[in-house]
PDB file of C-alpha atoms and ligand atoms in Angstrom:
ATOM      1  CA  MET A   1     188.629  51.740-135.669  1.00 63.00           C
ATOM      2  CA  ASP A   2     190.332  49.357-136.105  1.00 90.00           C
ATOM      3  CA  ARG A   3     186.802  47.799-137.134  1.00 98.00           C
ATOM      4  CA  PHE A   4     186.412  50.459-139.650  1.00 98.00           C
ATOM      5  CA  GLU A   5     188.716  50.362-143.025  1.00 98.00           C
ATOM      6  CA  ILE A   6     188.155  52.017-145.933  1.00 98.00           C
ATOM      7  CA  ILE A   7     189.475  49.747-149.177  1.00 98.00           C
ATOM      8  CA  LYS A   8     189.703  50.662-152.615  1.00 98.00           C
ATOM      9  CA  GLY A   9     187.968  47.724-154.875  1.00 98.00           C
ATOM     10  CA  ASP A  10     185.167  46.487-156.816  1.00 98.00           C
ATOM     11  CA  LEU A  11     181.732  46.240-153.884  1.00 98.00           C
ATOM     12  CA  THR A  12     180.687  42.685-155.818  1.00 98.00           C
ATOM     13  CA  LEU A  13     184.051  41.092-155.223  1.00 98.00           C
ATOM     14  CA  GLN A  14     183.820  41.483-151.733  1.00 98.00           C
ATOM     15  CA  LYS A  15     184.155  38.241-148.966  1.00 98.00           C
ATOM     16  CA  VAL A  16     182.358  39.408-146.585  1.00 98.00           C
ATOM     17  CA  ASP A  17     178.659  38.418-144.927  1.00 98.00           C
ATOM     18  CA  ALA A  18     176.396  41.037-146.440  1.00 99.00           C
ATOM     19  CA  ILE A  19     177.259  44.170-149.440  1.00 99.00           C
ATOM     20  CA  VAL A  20     175.178  47.338-149.218  1.00 99.00           C
ATOM     21  CA  ASN A  21     173.566  48.288-152.470  1.00 99.00           C
ATOM     22  CA  ALA A  22     172.826  51.987-153.174  1.00 98.00           C
ATOM     23  CA  ALA A  23     169.435  51.200-155.156  1.00 98.00           C
ATOM     24  CA  ASN A  24     166.412  53.504-155.665  1.00 98.00           C
ATOM     25  CA  ASN A  25     163.230  53.581-154.306  1.00 98.00           C
ATOM     26  CA  SER A  26     161.623  50.644-156.518  1.00 98.00           C
ATOM     27  CA  LEU A  27     164.590  48.509-155.696  1.00 98.00           C
ATOM     28  CA  LEU A  28     164.027  47.365-159.792  1.00 98.00           C
ATOM     29  CA  GLY A  29     167.395  47.908-160.424  1.00 97.00           C
ATOM     30  CA  GLY A  30     169.427  50.198-162.153  1.00 97.00           C
ATOM     31  CA  GLY A  31     172.836  51.410-162.999  1.00 97.00           C
ATOM     32  CA  GLY A  32     176.133  52.270-160.995  1.00 98.00           C
ATOM     33  CA  VAL A  33     176.931  49.824-158.403  1.00 98.00           C
ATOM     34  CA  ASP A  34     173.305  48.626-158.111  1.00 98.00           C
ATOM     35  CA  GLY A  35     173.261  47.609-161.289  1.00 98.00           C
ATOM     36  CA  ALA A  36     176.832  45.845-160.946  1.00 98.00           C
ATOM     37  CA  ILE A  37     174.979  43.780-157.809  1.00 98.00           C
ATOM     38  CA  HIS A  38     172.234  42.592-159.904  1.00 98.00           C
ATOM     39  CA  ARG A  39     174.500  41.303-163.010  1.00 98.00           C
ATOM     40  CA  ALA A  40     176.832  39.792-160.772  1.00 98.00           C
ATOM     41  CA  ALA A  41     173.942  38.323-158.057  1.00 98.00           C
ATOM     42  CA  GLY A  42     171.941  36.854-161.360  1.00 98.00           C
ATOM     43  CA  PRO A  43     168.026  37.226-161.336  1.00 98.00           C
ATOM     44  CA  GLY A  44     166.962  35.752-158.317  1.00 98.00           C
ATOM     45  CA  LEU A  45     167.956  39.037-156.725  1.00 98.00           C
ATOM     46  CA  LEU A  46     165.339  40.435-159.054  1.00 98.00           C
ATOM     47  CA  GLU A  47     162.750  38.173-157.923  1.00 98.00           C
ATOM     48  CA  GLU A  48     163.595  38.725-154.642  1.00 98.00           C
ATOM     49  CA  CYS A  49     163.349  42.172-154.630  1.00 98.00           C
ATOM     50  CA  ARG A  50     160.305  42.220-156.586  1.00 98.00           C
ATOM     51  CA  GLY A  51     158.218  40.938-153.333  1.00 98.00           C
ATOM     52  CA  LEU A  52     160.194  43.937-151.560  1.00 98.00           C
ATOM     53  CA  ASN A  53     157.612  46.477-152.729  1.00 97.00           C
ATOM     54  CA  GLY A  54     159.849  49.234-152.857  1.00 98.00           C
ATOM     55  CA  CYS A  55     162.155  50.754-149.825  1.00 98.00           C
ATOM     56  CA  ARG A  56     161.763  54.941-148.833  1.00 98.00           C
ATOM     57  CA  THR A  57     164.974  57.086-148.810  1.00 98.00           C
ATOM     58  CA  GLY A  58     166.861  56.616-146.204  1.00 98.00           C
ATOM     59  CA  GLU A  59     165.181  53.143-144.748  1.00 98.00           C
ATOM     60  CA  ALA A  60     167.074  49.389-145.461  1.00 98.00           C
ATOM     61  CA  LYS A  61     165.527  45.867-146.950  1.00 98.00           C
ATOM     62  CA  ILE A  62     167.309  42.691-146.734  1.00 98.00           C
ATOM     63  CA  THR A  63     167.649  40.246-149.285  1.00 98.00           C
ATOM     64  CA  MET A  64     170.010  36.856-149.975  1.00 98.00           C
ATOM     65  CA  GLY A  65     173.117  37.395-152.138  1.00 98.00           C
ATOM     66  CA  TYR A  66     172.220  34.331-154.696  1.00 98.00           C
ATOM     67  CA  ASN A  67     175.453  34.334-157.044  1.00 98.00           C
ATOM     68  CA  LEU A  68     177.292  37.072-154.874  1.00 98.00           C
ATOM     69  CA  PRO A  69     180.141  36.029-152.750  1.00 98.00           C
ATOM     70  CA  ALA A  70     178.266  38.099-149.917  1.00 98.00           C
ATOM     71  CA  ALA A  71     175.319  35.511-147.961  1.00 98.00           C
ATOM     72  CA  TRP A  72     173.221  38.628-147.883  1.00 98.00           C
ATOM     73  CA  VAL A  73     172.641  42.003-149.658  1.00 99.00           C
ATOM     74  CA  ILE A  74     170.904  45.082-147.762  1.00 99.00           C
ATOM     75  CA  HIS A  75     169.498  47.594-150.223  1.00 98.00           C
ATOM     76  CA  THR A  76     169.274  51.292-149.274  1.00 99.00           C
ATOM     77  CA  VAL A  77     168.451  54.599-150.990  1.00 99.00           C
ATOM     78  CA  GLY A  78     170.295  57.434-150.922  1.00 98.00           C
ATOM     79  CA  PRO A  79     169.037  61.247-151.236  1.00 98.00           C
ATOM     80  CA  VAL A  80     169.271  62.886-154.327  1.00 98.00           C
ATOM     81  CA  TRP A  81     171.180  65.911-153.630  1.00 98.00           C
ATOM     82  CA  GLN A  82     168.763  69.000-154.425  1.00 98.00           C
ATOM     83  CA  GLY A  83     171.077  71.786-152.634  1.00 98.00           C
ATOM     84  CA  GLY A  84     170.978  70.292-149.285  1.00 97.00           C
ATOM     85  CA  ASP A  85     167.982  71.898-147.489  1.00 97.00           C
ATOM     86  CA  ASN A  86     165.778  68.777-148.254  1.00 98.00           C
ATOM     87  CA  GLN A  87     167.091  66.876-145.606  1.00 98.00           C
ATOM     88  CA  GLU A  88     169.700  64.983-147.888  1.00 98.00           C
ATOM     89  CA  GLU A  89     172.442  64.771-144.920  1.00 98.00           C
ATOM     90  CA  LYS A  90     169.946  63.126-142.527  1.00 98.00           C
ATOM     91  CA  LEU A  91     168.871  60.848-144.904  1.00 98.00           C
ATOM     92  CA  LEU A  92     172.059  59.988-145.466  1.00 98.00           C
ATOM     93  CA  ALA A  93     173.183  59.314-142.345  1.00 98.00           C
ATOM     94  CA  GLN A  94     169.991  57.347-141.976  1.00 98.00           C
ATOM     95  CA  CYS A  95     171.308  55.120-144.453  1.00 98.00           C
ATOM     96  CA  TYR A  96     174.282  54.232-143.034  1.00 98.00           C
ATOM     97  CA  LYS A  97     172.715  53.714-139.795  1.00 98.00           C
ATOM     98  CA  ASN A  98     169.632  51.644-140.847  1.00 98.00           C
ATOM     99  CA  SER A  99     171.839  49.286-142.854  1.00 99.00           C
ATOM    100  CA  LEU A 100     174.097  48.523-139.935  1.00 98.00           C
ATOM    101  CA  GLU A 101     171.275  47.877-137.187  1.00 98.00           C
ATOM    102  CA  LEU A 102     169.521  45.811-140.149  1.00 98.00           C
ATOM    103  CA  ALA A 103     172.855  43.680-140.256  1.00 98.00           C
ATOM    104  CA  VAL A 104     173.158  43.562-136.111  1.00 98.00           C
ATOM    105  CA  LYS A 105     169.781  42.177-136.427  1.00 98.00           C
ATOM    106  CA  ASN A 106     170.544  39.440-138.772  1.00 98.00           C
ATOM    107  CA  GLY A 107     173.357  38.353-137.029  1.00 98.00           C
ATOM    108  CA  ILE A 108     175.760  39.933-139.924  1.00 98.00           C
ATOM    109  CA  LYS A 109     179.164  40.716-138.566  1.00 98.00           C
ATOM    110  CA  THR A 110     180.769  42.081-141.701  1.00 98.00           C
ATOM    111  CA  VAL A 111     179.796  44.583-144.099  1.00 98.00           C
ATOM    112  CA  ALA A 112     180.519  46.596-146.591  1.00 99.00           C
ATOM    113  CA  PHE A 113     179.114  49.674-147.927  1.00 99.00           C
ATOM    114  CA  PRO A 114     179.459  51.434-151.631  1.00 99.00           C
ATOM    115  CA  SER A 115     179.638  55.593-151.228  1.00 99.00           C
ATOM    116  CA  ILE A 116     176.447  56.226-151.468  1.00 99.00           C
ATOM    117  CA  SER A 117     174.389  58.503-152.998  1.00 98.00           C
ATOM    118  CA  THR A 118     178.027  60.363-154.130  1.00 98.00           C
ATOM    119  CA  GLY A 119     177.045  58.962-157.813  1.00 98.00           C
ATOM    120  CA  ALA A 120     174.289  59.615-160.144  1.00 98.00           C
ATOM    121  CA  TYR A 121     172.401  61.295-156.554  1.00 98.00           C
ATOM    122  CA  ARG A 122     174.756  63.779-157.172  1.00 98.00           C
ATOM    123  CA  PHE A 123     175.744  63.980-153.181  1.00 98.00           C
ATOM    124  CA  PRO A 124     178.552  66.154-152.817  1.00 98.00           C
ATOM    125  CA  LEU A 125     181.752  63.714-151.984  1.00 98.00           C
ATOM    126  CA  TYR A 126     183.785  65.576-149.295  1.00 98.00           C
ATOM    127  CA  ARG A 127     180.487  66.370-147.777  1.00 98.00           C
ATOM    128  CA  ALA A 128     179.414  62.936-147.961  1.00 98.00           C
ATOM    129  CA  ALA A 129     182.408  61.232-146.507  1.00 98.00           C
ATOM    130  CA  GLU A 130     182.406  63.244-143.488  1.00 98.00           C
ATOM    131  CA  ILE A 131     178.795  62.106-142.497  1.00 98.00           C
ATOM    132  CA  VAL A 132     179.611  58.836-143.773  1.00 98.00           C
ATOM    133  CA  VAL A 133     182.529  58.481-141.351  1.00 98.00           C
ATOM    134  CA  GLY A 134     180.944  60.443-138.630  1.00 98.00           C
ATOM    135  CA  GLU A 135     177.863  57.925-138.357  1.00 98.00           C
ATOM    136  CA  ILE A 136     179.970  54.600-138.732  1.00 98.00           C
ATOM    137  CA  LYS A 137     182.257  55.411-135.649  1.00 97.00           C
ATOM    138  CA  SER A 138     179.269  56.575-133.438  1.00 97.00           C
ATOM    139  CA  PHE A 139     177.488  53.194-134.328  1.00 98.00           C
ATOM    140  CA  LEU A 140     180.911  51.408-133.540  1.00 98.00           C
ATOM    141  CA  GLU A 141     181.590  53.098-130.437  1.00 97.00           C
ATOM    142  CA  ALA A 142     177.806  51.884-129.342  1.00 97.00           C
ATOM    143  CA  ASP A 143     178.065  48.231-130.200  1.00 97.00           C
ATOM    144  CA  ARG A 144     180.186  44.936-129.741  1.00 95.00           C
ATOM    145  CA  ILE A 145     178.550  42.843-132.042  1.00 94.00           C
ATOM    146  CA  LEU A 146     180.207  43.941-135.751  1.00 98.00           C
ATOM    147  CA  GLU A 147     183.447  42.864-136.585  1.00 98.00           C
ATOM    148  CA  LYS A 148     183.981  44.631-139.546  1.00 98.00           C
ATOM    149  CA  VAL A 149     183.042  47.278-141.551  1.00 98.00           C
ATOM    150  CA  TYR A 150     184.428  48.394-145.013  1.00 98.00           C
ATOM    151  CA  MET A 151     183.923  50.959-147.281  1.00 98.00           C
ATOM    152  CA  VAL A 152     184.424  50.227-150.624  1.00 99.00           C
ATOM    153  CA  CYS A 153     185.472  52.967-153.118  1.00 98.00           C
ATOM    154  CA  PHE A 154     185.538  52.141-156.553  1.00 98.00           C
ATOM    155  CA  ASP A 155     187.897  54.892-157.777  1.00 98.00           C
ATOM    156  CA  GLU A 156     190.717  57.164-156.200  1.00 98.00           C
ATOM    157  CA  THR A 157     188.768  60.468-155.688  1.00 98.00           C
ATOM    158  CA  THR A 158     186.301  58.317-153.706  1.00 98.00           C
ATOM    159  CA  TYR A 159     188.847  56.346-151.558  1.00 98.00           C
ATOM    160  CA  GLN A 160     191.415  60.032-151.299  1.00 98.00           C
ATOM    161  CA  ALA A 161     187.985  61.590-149.732  1.00 98.00           C
ATOM    162  CA  TYR A 162     187.433  59.215-147.064  1.00 98.00           C
ATOM    163  CA  LYS A 163     190.849  58.162-146.230  1.00 98.00           C
ATOM    164  CA  ARG A 164     192.032  61.258-145.226  1.00 98.00           C
ATOM    165  CA  LEU A 165     189.322  61.328-142.233  1.00 97.00           C
ATOM    166  CA  ILE A 166     190.526  58.031-141.096  1.00 92.00           C
TER     167      ILE A 166
HETATM  168  N1  APR B 201     182.176  48.581-156.114  1.00 61.57           N
HETATM  169  C1  APR B 201     181.824  49.958-155.437  1.00 61.57           C
HETATM  170  N2  APR B 201     181.344  50.934-156.019  1.00 61.57           N
HETATM  171  C2  APR B 201     180.811  51.214-157.031  1.00 61.57           C
HETATM  172  C3  APR B 201     180.502  49.972-157.749  1.00 61.57           C
HETATM  173  C4  APR B 201     181.167  49.250-157.526  1.00 61.57           C
HETATM  174  N3  APR B 201     180.976  47.742-158.540  1.00 61.57           N
HETATM  175  N4  APR B 201     179.976  50.789-158.491  1.00 61.57           N
HETATM  176  C5  APR B 201     179.674  51.686-158.613  1.00 61.57           C
HETATM  177  N5  APR B 201     180.214  52.252-157.814  1.00 61.57           N
HETATM  178  C6  APR B 201     180.336  53.521-156.610  1.00 61.57           C
HETATM  179  C7  APR B 201     180.382  55.065-157.720  1.00 61.57           C
HETATM  180  O1  APR B 201     181.643  55.215-158.195  1.00 61.57           O
HETATM  181  C8  APR B 201     179.662  56.007-156.495  1.00 61.57           C
HETATM  182  O2  APR B 201     181.090  56.448-155.944  1.00 61.57           O
HETATM  183  O3  APR B 201     179.079  53.748-156.390  1.00 61.57           O
HETATM  184  C9  APR B 201     179.446  54.867-155.565  1.00 61.57           C
HETATM  185  C10 APR B 201     177.603  55.408-155.394  1.00 61.57           C
HETATM  186  O4  APR B 201     177.158  55.553-157.181  1.00 61.57           O
HETATM  187  P1  APR B 201     176.054  54.972-157.780  1.00 61.57           P
HETATM  188  O5  APR B 201     175.962  53.965-157.877  1.00 61.57           O
HETATM  189  O6  APR B 201     175.535  55.988-159.274  1.00 61.57           O
HETATM  190  O7  APR B 201     174.685  55.028-156.605  1.00 61.57           O
HETATM  191  P2  APR B 201     173.820  56.434-156.115  1.00 61.57           P
HETATM  192  O8  APR B 201     174.610  57.415-156.564  1.00 61.57           O
HETATM  193  O9  APR B 201     173.452  56.293-154.557  1.00 61.57           O
HETATM  194  O10 APR B 201     173.220  56.324-157.326  1.00 61.57           O
HETATM  195  C11 APR B 201     172.013  55.293-156.936  1.00 61.57           C
HETATM  196  O11 APR B 201     171.686  55.180-159.723  1.00 61.57           O
HETATM  197  O12 APR B 201     172.596  52.896-160.064  1.00 61.57           O
HETATM  198  C12 APR B 201     171.323  53.878-159.691  1.00 61.57           C
HETATM  199  O13 APR B 201     169.556  52.348-159.285  1.00 61.57           O
HETATM  200  C13 APR B 201     170.360  53.537-158.677  1.00 61.57           C
HETATM  201  O14 APR B 201     168.489  54.914-159.121  1.00 61.57           O
HETATM  202  C14 APR B 201     169.907  54.501-158.083  1.00 61.57           C
HETATM  203  C15 APR B 201     171.142  55.762-158.429  1.00 61.57           C
END
């Protein structure tokens, strides 16, 4: 599992081929990591997002990275936690799977994720970490193209929730 690493930091500073944005269905920006990415990328990112016609929950779409160190941004929309009976776990797993598939399709070798849905969308952090680690591990078992996948945690609690599983 040396191709999957948990780190603490700011996703917008990562020098990887692609960072993954925890967006909303409009793809027109927001708060949290979405807001940080748009601030760091500059107005060109929003311009390109306008042309994408939104994104369904669990799906992923790709744009350039503009002023970010990353060349690409993969936008995905995580589920809002509604108690767990609305396919939230399946949709969260799909966010990571679809983002990684889109990365491979675009010849991307290094990808950095935030902890999707565990902020404003209130997905329980420890449950999310289990789903995410399982999903990324199984993807990497079947894939030989990707060189490195990072989970970039913005705070210590999130970092420990993922680190304990590796
Ligand atoms: N780098 C890495 N992680 C970050 C950063 C950053 N710069 N900023 C925030 N985070 C972390 C949060 O601490 C949390 O762990 O990203 C994780 C996801 O939190 P949110 O950004 O709130 O995303 P989410 O829970 O998926 O909610 C998405 O919030 O920002 C809006 O437009 C977005 O409506 C959408 C919703």
